[in-house]
Short mmCIF file of C-alpha atoms and ligand atoms in Angstrom, two decimals:
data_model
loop_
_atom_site.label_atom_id
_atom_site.label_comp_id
_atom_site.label_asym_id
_atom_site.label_seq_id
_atom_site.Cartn_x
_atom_site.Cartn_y
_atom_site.Cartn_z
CA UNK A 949 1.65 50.09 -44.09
CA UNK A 950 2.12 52.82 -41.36
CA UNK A 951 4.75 51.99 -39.55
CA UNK A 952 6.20 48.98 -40.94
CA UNK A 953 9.43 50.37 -42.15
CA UNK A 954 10.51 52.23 -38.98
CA UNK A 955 10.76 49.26 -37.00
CA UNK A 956 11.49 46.81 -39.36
CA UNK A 957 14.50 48.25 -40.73
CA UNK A 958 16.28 49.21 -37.60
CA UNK A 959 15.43 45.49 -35.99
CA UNK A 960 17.00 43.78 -39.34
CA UNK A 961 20.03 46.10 -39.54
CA UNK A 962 20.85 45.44 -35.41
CA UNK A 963 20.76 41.77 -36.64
CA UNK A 964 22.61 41.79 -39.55
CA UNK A 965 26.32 41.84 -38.45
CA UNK A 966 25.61 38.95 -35.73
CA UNK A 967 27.43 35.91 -37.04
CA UNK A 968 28.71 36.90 -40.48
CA UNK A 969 31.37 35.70 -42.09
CA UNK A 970 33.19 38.61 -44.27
CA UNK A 971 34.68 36.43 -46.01
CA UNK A 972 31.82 34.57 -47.63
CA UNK A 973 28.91 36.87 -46.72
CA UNK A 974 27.23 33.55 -44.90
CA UNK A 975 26.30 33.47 -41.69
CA UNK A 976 27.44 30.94 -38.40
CA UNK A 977 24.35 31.42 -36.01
CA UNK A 978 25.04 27.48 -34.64
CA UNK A 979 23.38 26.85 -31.85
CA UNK A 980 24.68 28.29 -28.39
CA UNK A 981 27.66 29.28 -30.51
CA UNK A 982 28.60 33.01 -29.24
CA UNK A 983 27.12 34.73 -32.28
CA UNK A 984 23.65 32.57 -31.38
CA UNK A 985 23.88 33.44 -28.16
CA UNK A 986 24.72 37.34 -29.40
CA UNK A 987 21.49 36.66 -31.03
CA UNK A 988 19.07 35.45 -28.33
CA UNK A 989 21.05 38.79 -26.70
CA UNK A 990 19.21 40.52 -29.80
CA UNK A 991 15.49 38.75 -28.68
CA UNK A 992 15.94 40.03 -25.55
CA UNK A 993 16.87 43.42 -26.47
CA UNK A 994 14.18 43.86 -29.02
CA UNK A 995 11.45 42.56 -26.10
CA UNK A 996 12.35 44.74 -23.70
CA UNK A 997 12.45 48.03 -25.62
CA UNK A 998 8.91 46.80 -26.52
CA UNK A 999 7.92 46.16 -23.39
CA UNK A 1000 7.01 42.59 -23.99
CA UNK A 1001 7.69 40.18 -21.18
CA UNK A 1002 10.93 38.11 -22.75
CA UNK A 1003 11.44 34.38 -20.91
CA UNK A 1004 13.83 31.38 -22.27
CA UNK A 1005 11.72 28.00 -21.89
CA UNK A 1006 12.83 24.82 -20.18
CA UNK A 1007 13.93 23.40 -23.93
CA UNK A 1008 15.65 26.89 -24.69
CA UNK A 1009 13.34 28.80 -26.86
CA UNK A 1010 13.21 32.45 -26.18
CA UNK A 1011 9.39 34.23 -25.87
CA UNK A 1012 8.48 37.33 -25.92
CA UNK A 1013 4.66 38.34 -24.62
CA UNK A 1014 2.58 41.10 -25.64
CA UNK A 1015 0.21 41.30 -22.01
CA UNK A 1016 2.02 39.46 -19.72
CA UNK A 1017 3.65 36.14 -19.01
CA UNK A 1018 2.46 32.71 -20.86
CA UNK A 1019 1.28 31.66 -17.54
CA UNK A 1020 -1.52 34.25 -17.57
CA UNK A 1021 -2.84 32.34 -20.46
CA UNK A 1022 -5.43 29.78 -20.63
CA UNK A 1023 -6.13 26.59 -22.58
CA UNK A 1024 -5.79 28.19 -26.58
CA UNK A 1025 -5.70 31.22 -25.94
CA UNK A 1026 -2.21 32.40 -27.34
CA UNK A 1027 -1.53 33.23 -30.36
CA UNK A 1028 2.16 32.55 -31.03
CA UNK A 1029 4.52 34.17 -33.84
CA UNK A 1030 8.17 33.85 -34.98
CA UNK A 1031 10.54 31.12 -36.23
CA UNK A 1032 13.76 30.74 -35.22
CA UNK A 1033 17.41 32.38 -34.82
CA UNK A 1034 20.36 29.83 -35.88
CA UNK A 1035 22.02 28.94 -39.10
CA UNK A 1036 22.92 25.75 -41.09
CA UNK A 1037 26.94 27.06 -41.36
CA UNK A 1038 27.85 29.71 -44.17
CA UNK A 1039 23.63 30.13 -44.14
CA UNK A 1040 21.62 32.93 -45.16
CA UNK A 1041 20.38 35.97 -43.41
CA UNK A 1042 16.73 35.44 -43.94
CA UNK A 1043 15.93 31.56 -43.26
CA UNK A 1044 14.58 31.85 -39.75
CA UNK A 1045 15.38 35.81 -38.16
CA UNK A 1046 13.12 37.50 -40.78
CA UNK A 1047 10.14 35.80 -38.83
CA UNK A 1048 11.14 37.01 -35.72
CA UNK A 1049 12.10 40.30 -36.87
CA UNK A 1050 8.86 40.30 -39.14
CA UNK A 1051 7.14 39.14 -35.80
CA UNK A 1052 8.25 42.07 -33.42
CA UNK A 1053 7.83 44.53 -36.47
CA UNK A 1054 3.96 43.30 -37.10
CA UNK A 1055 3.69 43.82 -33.00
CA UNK A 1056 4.51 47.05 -33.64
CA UNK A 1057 2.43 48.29 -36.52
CA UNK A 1058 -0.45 46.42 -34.50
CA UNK A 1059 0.01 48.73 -32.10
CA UNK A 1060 0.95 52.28 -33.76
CA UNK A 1061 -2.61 51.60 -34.95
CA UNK A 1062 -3.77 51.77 -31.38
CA UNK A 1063 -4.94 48.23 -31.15
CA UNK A 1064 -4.60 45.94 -28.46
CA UNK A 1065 -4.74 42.26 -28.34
CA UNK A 1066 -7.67 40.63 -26.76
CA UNK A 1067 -5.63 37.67 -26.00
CA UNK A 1068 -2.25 36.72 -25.25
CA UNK A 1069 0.56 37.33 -28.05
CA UNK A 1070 4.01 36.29 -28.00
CA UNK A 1071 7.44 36.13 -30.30
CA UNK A 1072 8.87 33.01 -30.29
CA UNK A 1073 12.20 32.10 -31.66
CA UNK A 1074 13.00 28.32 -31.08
CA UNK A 1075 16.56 26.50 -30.37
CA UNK A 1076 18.31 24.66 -32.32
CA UNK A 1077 16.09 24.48 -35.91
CA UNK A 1078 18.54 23.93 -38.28
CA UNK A 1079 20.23 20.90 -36.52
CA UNK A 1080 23.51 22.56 -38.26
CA UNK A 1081 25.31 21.58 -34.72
CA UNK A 1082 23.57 18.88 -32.72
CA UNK A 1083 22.35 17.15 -35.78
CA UNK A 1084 18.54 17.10 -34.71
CA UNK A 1085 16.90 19.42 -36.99
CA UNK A 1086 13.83 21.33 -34.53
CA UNK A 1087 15.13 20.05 -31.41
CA UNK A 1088 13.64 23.42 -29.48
CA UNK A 1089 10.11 22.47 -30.79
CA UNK A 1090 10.39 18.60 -31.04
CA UNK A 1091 11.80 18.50 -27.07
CA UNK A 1092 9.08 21.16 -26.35
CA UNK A 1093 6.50 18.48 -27.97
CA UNK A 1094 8.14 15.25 -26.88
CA UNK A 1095 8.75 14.12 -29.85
CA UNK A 1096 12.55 14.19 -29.02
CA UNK A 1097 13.66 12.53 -26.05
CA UNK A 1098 15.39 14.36 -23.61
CA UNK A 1099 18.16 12.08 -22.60
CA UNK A 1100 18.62 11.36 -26.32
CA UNK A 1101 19.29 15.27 -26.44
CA UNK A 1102 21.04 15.82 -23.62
CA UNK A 1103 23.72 13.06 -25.31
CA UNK A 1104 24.04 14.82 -28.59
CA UNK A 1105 27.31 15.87 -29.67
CA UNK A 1106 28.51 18.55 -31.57
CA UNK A 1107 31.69 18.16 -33.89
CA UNK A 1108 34.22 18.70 -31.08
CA UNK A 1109 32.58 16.33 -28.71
CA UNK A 1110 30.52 19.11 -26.83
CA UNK A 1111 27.00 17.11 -25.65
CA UNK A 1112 24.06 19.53 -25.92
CA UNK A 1113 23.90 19.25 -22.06
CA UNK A 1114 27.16 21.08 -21.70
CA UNK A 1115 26.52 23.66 -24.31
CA UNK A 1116 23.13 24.24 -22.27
CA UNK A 1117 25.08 24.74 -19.03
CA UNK A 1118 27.63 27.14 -20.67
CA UNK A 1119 25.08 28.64 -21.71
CA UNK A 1120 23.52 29.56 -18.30
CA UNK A 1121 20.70 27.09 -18.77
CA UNK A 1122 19.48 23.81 -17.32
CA UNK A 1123 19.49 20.92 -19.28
CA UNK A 1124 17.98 18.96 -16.66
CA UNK A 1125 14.17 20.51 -17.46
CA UNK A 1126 14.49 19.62 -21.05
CA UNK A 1127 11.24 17.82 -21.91
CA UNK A 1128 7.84 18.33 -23.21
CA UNK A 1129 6.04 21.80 -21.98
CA UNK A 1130 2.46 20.41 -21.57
CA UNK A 1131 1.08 23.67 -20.06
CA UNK A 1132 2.62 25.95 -22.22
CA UNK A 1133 1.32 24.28 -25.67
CA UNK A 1134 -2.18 23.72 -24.30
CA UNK A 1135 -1.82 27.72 -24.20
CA UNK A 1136 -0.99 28.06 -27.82
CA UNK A 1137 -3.93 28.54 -29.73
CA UNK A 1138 -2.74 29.26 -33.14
CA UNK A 1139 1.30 28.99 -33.76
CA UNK A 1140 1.64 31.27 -37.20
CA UNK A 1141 5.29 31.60 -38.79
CA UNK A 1142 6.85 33.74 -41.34
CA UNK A 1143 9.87 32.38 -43.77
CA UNK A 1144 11.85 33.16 -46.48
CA UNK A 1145 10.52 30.79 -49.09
CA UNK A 1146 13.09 28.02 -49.87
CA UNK A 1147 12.39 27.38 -53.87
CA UNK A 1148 10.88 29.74 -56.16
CA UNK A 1149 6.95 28.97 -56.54
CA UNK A 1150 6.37 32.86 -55.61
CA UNK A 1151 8.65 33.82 -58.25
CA UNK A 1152 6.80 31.89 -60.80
CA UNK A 1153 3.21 33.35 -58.94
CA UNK A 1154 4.59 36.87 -59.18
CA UNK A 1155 3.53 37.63 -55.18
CA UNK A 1156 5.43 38.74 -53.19
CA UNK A 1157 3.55 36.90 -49.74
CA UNK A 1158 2.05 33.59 -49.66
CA UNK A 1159 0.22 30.49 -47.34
CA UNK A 1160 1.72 27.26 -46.84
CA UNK A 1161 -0.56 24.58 -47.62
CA UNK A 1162 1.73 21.78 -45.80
CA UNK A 1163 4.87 20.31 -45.41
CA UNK A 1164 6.06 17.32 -47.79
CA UNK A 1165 6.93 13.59 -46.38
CA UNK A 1166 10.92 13.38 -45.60
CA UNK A 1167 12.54 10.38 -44.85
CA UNK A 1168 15.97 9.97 -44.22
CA UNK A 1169 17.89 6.16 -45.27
CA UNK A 1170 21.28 5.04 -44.98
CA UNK A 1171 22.85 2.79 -47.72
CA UNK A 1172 25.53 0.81 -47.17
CA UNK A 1173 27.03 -0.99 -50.22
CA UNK A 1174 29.98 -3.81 -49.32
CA UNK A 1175 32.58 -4.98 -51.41
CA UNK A 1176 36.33 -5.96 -51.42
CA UNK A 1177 39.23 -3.71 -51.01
CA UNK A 1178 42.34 -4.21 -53.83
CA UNK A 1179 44.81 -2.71 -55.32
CA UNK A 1180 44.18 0.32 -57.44
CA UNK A 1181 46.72 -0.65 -59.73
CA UNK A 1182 46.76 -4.23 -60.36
CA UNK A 1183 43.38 -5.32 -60.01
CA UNK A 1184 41.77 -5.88 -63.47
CA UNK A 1185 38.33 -3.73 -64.09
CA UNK A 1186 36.91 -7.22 -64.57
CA UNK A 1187 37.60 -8.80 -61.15
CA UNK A 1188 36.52 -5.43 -58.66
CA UNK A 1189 33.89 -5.25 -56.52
CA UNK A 1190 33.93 -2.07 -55.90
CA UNK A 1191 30.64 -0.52 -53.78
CA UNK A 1192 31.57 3.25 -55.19
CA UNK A 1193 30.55 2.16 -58.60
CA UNK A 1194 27.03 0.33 -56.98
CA UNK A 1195 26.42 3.79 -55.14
CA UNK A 1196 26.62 6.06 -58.01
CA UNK A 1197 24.78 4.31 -60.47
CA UNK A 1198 21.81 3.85 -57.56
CA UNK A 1199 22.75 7.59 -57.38
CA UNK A 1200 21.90 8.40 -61.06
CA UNK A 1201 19.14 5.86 -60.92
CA UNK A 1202 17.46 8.53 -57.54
CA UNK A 1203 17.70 11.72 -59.62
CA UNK A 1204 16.12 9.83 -62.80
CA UNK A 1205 13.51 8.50 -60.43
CA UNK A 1206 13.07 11.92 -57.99
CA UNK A 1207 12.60 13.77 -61.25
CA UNK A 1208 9.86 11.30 -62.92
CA UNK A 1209 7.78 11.36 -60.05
CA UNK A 1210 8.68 15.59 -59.71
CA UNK A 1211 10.07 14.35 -56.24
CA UNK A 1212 13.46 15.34 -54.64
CA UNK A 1213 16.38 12.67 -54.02
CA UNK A 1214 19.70 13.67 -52.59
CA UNK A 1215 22.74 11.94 -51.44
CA UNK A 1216 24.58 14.69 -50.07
CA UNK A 1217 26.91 12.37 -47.68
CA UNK A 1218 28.77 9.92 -48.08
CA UNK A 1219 31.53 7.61 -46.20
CA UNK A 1220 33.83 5.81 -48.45
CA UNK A 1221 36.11 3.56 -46.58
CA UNK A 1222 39.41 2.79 -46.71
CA UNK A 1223 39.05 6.29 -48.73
CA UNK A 1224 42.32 6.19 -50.15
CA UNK A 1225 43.35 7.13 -53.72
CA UNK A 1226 45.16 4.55 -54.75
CA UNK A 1227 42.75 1.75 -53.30
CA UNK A 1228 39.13 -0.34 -54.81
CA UNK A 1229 37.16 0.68 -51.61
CA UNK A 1230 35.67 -1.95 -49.75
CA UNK A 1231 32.92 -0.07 -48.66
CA UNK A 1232 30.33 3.05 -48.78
CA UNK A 1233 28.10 4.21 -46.47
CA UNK A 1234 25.28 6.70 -48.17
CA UNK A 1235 23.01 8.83 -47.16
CA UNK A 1236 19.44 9.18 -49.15
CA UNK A 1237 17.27 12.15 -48.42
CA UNK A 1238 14.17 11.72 -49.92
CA UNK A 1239 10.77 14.28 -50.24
CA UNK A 1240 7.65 13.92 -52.28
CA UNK A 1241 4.45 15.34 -52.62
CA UNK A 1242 2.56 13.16 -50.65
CA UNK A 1243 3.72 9.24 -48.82
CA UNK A 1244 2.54 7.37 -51.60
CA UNK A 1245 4.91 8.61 -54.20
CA UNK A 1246 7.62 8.91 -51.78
CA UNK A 1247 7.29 5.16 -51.14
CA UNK A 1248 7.40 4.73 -54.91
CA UNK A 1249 10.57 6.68 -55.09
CA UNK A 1250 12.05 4.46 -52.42
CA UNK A 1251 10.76 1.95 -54.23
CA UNK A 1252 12.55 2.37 -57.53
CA UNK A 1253 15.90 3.75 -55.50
CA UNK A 1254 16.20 0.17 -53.53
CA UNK A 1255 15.34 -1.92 -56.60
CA UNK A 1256 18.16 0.39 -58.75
CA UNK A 1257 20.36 -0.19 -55.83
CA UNK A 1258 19.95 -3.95 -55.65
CA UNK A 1259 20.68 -4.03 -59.32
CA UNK A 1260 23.46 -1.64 -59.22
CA UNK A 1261 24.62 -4.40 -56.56
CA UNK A 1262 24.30 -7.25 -58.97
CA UNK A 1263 25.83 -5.86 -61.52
CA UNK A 1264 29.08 -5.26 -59.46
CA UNK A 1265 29.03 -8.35 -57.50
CA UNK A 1266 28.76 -6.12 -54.29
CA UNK A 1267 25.66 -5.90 -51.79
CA UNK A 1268 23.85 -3.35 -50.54
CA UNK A 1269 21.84 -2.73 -47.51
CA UNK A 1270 18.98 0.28 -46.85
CA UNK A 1271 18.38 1.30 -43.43
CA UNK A 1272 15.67 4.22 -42.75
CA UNK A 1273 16.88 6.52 -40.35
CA UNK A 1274 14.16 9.05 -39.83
CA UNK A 1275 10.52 9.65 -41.37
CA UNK A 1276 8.55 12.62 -41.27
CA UNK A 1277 5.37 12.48 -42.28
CA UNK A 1278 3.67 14.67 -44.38
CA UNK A 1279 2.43 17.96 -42.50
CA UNK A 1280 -1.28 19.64 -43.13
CA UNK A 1281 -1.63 22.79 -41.50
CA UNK A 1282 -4.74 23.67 -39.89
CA UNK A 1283 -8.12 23.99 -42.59
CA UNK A 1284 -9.54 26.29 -39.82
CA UNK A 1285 -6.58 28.59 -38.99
CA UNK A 1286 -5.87 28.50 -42.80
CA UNK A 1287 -9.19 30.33 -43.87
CA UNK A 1288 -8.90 32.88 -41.79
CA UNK A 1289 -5.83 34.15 -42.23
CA UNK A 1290 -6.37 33.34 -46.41
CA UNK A 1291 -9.74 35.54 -45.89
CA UNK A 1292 -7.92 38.29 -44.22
CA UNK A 1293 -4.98 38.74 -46.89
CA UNK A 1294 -7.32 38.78 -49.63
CA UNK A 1295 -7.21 42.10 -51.61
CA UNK A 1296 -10.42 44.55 -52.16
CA UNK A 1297 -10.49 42.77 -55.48
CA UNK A 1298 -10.82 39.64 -54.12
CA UNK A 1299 -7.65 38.21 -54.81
CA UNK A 1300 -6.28 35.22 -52.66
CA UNK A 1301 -2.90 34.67 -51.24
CA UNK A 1302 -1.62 31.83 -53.00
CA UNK A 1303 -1.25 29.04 -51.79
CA UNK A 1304 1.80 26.36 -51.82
CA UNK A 1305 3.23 23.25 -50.28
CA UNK A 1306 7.10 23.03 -48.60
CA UNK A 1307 9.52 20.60 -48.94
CA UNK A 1308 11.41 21.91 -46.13
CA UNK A 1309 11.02 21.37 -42.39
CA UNK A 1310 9.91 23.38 -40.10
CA UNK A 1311 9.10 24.26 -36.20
CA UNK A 1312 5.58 25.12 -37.63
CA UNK A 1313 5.84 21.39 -38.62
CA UNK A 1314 6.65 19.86 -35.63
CA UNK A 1315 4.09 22.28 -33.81
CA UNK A 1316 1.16 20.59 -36.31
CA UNK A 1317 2.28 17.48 -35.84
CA UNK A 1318 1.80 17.86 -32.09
CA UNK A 1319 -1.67 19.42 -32.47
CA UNK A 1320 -1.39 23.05 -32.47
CA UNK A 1321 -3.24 24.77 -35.21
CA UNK A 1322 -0.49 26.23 -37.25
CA UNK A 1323 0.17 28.27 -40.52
CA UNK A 1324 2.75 29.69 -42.12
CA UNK A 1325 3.42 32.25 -44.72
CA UNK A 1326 5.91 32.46 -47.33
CA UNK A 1327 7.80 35.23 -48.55
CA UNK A 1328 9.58 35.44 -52.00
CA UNK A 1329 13.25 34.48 -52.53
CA UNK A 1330 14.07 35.39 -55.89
CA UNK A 1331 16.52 33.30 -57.02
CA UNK A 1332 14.97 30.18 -54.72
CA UNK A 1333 18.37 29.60 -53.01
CA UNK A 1334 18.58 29.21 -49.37
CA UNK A 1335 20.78 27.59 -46.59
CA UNK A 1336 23.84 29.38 -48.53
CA UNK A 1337 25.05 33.18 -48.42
CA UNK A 1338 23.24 34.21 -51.46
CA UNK A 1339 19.65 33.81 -50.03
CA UNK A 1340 18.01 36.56 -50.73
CA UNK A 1341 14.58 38.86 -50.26
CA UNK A 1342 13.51 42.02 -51.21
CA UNK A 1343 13.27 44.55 -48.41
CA UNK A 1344 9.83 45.27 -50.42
CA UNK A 1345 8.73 41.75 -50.08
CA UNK A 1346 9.71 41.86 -46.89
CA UNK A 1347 7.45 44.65 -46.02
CA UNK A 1348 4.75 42.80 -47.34
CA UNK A 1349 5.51 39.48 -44.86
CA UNK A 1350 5.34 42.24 -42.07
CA UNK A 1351 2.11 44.06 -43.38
CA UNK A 1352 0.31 40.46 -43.56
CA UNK A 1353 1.76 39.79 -40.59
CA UNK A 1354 0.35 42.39 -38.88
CA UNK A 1355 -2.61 42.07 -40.74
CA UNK A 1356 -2.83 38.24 -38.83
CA UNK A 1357 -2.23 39.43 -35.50
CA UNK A 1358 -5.33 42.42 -36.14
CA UNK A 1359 -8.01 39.53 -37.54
CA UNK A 1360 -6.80 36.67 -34.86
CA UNK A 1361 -6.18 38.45 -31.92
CA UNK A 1362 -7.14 42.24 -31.92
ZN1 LIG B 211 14.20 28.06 -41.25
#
């Protein structure tokens, strides 16, 4: 596609160095860190050379609008791309800046075709998506939708004890007008974002682009199995209660379960206490994340995981108590929104996009959920890995992201 590379490559190359870690390759883009805020120095850069009107919201997400500012537009009549700019730490370079840089690059190929938009367009890249700092994963798009309280935010804390209100301040902003952005949602029309795919269903398609069907259930629970501290040493297998052995056989029994129901299962934290080498613990704190295709076979899962943890209990004469911590319900992007954009990538030969579901969260997510007709499109990470320095996509496949891209803004809004 005309155009495509010459802005695409210069905008990803600016971006690159922000944020990386030589050592590992990975990239630190936490939150109102100094390389984030090197990056939302990036946005603003890459607006203003455009000429697109660049403003920071009262939650912190950065826009960028193609004919002027959001206020100029009325009920639905935006259409909004982008995705966001921090990391998870040691991340990836793609999850999250390749659709923004995707987004200004399709902005420009829209336009080296001489097109203009006949409503209002704008790059958005939202705060805070990864939760890598604050511990809220979305929090730009869930405080911009109400879905996250704004004292609740204000109050997070980062590792060192920094609240999000401070880091806000630092950061020359107000935390004070956090809170849901009525006006400026009932503006978006269509919210459309770009990602590096995070598994490998285009690999095994052979495409290089495709269209999210929806996002999978997630629910987060926190197990807490009790027993009795002793001594490592003189306490007789027989007579331990020891929670660590409940919690990993309730482990083993999640995977065994996660995998029947071709579901995903992880306990990737855990708090053993007294946590000493030489000591039976007395207790463990674990934390379940659980996805499935749709609720009703996540419920199952949960299902099997609590009964194998009661058992595992039994077994080791300790107890064991679940307690859900978060639950997001399955996302279905908009039929309507969907069809068009599906129509508008198909090839001359009448070849559709395909189509596939995430089990990852997104802003695109939390924008659904609130009512905005949203879509996203994939684009292919060969290996599947993300969240970890050796995400990957070709700059080919890339390309392609920005040519249908573009090819969205031109049916939707030119
Ligand atoms: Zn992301």
């Amino acid at each position: 596609m005309e155009g495509t590379a010459e802005s695409y490559d210069p905008l990803w190359q600016s971006l690159l160095p922000v944020g990386r870690d030589p050592s590992t390759g990975g990239y630190h883009r936490l939150a109102y860190s100094p390389a984030e805020l090197a990056c939302r120095e990036w946005f603003i850069t890459a607006a203003v050379q455009r000429d697109l009107e660049v403003e920071t919201d009262r939650n912190g997400n950065l826009w960028a609008w193609w004919t002027g500012p959001w206020g100029g537009a009325s009920d639905g009549a935006a259409l909004v791309i982008g995705s966001h700019l921090d990391s998870v730490r040691d991340g990836g370079a793609f999850d999250g800046p390749l659709g923004v840089v995707s987004a200004f690059a399709a902005i420009d190929a829209v336009r080296a075709r001489g097109r203009a938009p006949r409503r209002p367009v704008a790059v958005a890249a939202f705060a805070e998506e990864e939760g890598a700092r604050f511990g809220i994963a979305c929090a730009g798009s869930r405080l911009a939708t109400g879905a996250l309280d704004p004292d609740r935010a204000r109050a997070l804390r980062d590792e060192s004890g920094v609240t999000l209100a401070r880091a806000l301040t630092a950061a020359g902003l107000d935390p004070s007008h956090l809170g849901r952005d009525e006006e400026r949602l009932r503006g978006i029309g269509a919210f459309v974002e770009l990602h590096i795919e995070q598994g490998r269903g285009l690999v095994d398609l052979d495409a290089p682009v495709g269209l999210a069907s929806g996002i999978w259930p997630h629910g987060r629970y926190r197990f807490t199995f009790s027993g009795e501290a002793n001594h490592a040493g003189t306490t007789l297998m027989a007579d331990r209660r020891d929670p660590v052995q409940a919690w990993s056989r309730t482990a083993i029994a999640a995977a065994t379960a996660a995998t029947t129901y071709d579901a995903r299962a992880t306990f990737g934290r855990l708090d053993v206490h007294p946590n000493s080498t030489n000591a039976v613990p007395s207790r463990v704190r674990a934390w379940l994340d659980a996805r499935a295709g749709d609720e009703q076979t996540l419920q199952r899962l949960l299902g099997d995981v609590g009964d194998a943890a009661a058992e595992a209990a039994r077994q080791t004469r300790t107890t064991v108590d679940v307690t859900p911590e978060s639950f997001s319900p399955a996302v279905f992007f908009d039929e309507a929104l969907h069809e068009r954009i599906a129509g508008a990538l198909e090839t001359s030969d009448g070849d559709a996009l395909p189509v596939l579901p995430t089990a990852a969260g997104h802003d695109a997510g939390v924008l659904a959920s609130a009512g905005v007709p949203t879509a996203m499109l994939f684009v292919r990470n060969p290996t599947g890995v993300s969240h970890s320095p050796a995400e990957y996509a070709d700059r080919a496949d890339c390309l392609a992201g920005v040519a249908a891209l573009t090819r969205t803004i031109e049916v939707l809004a030119s």
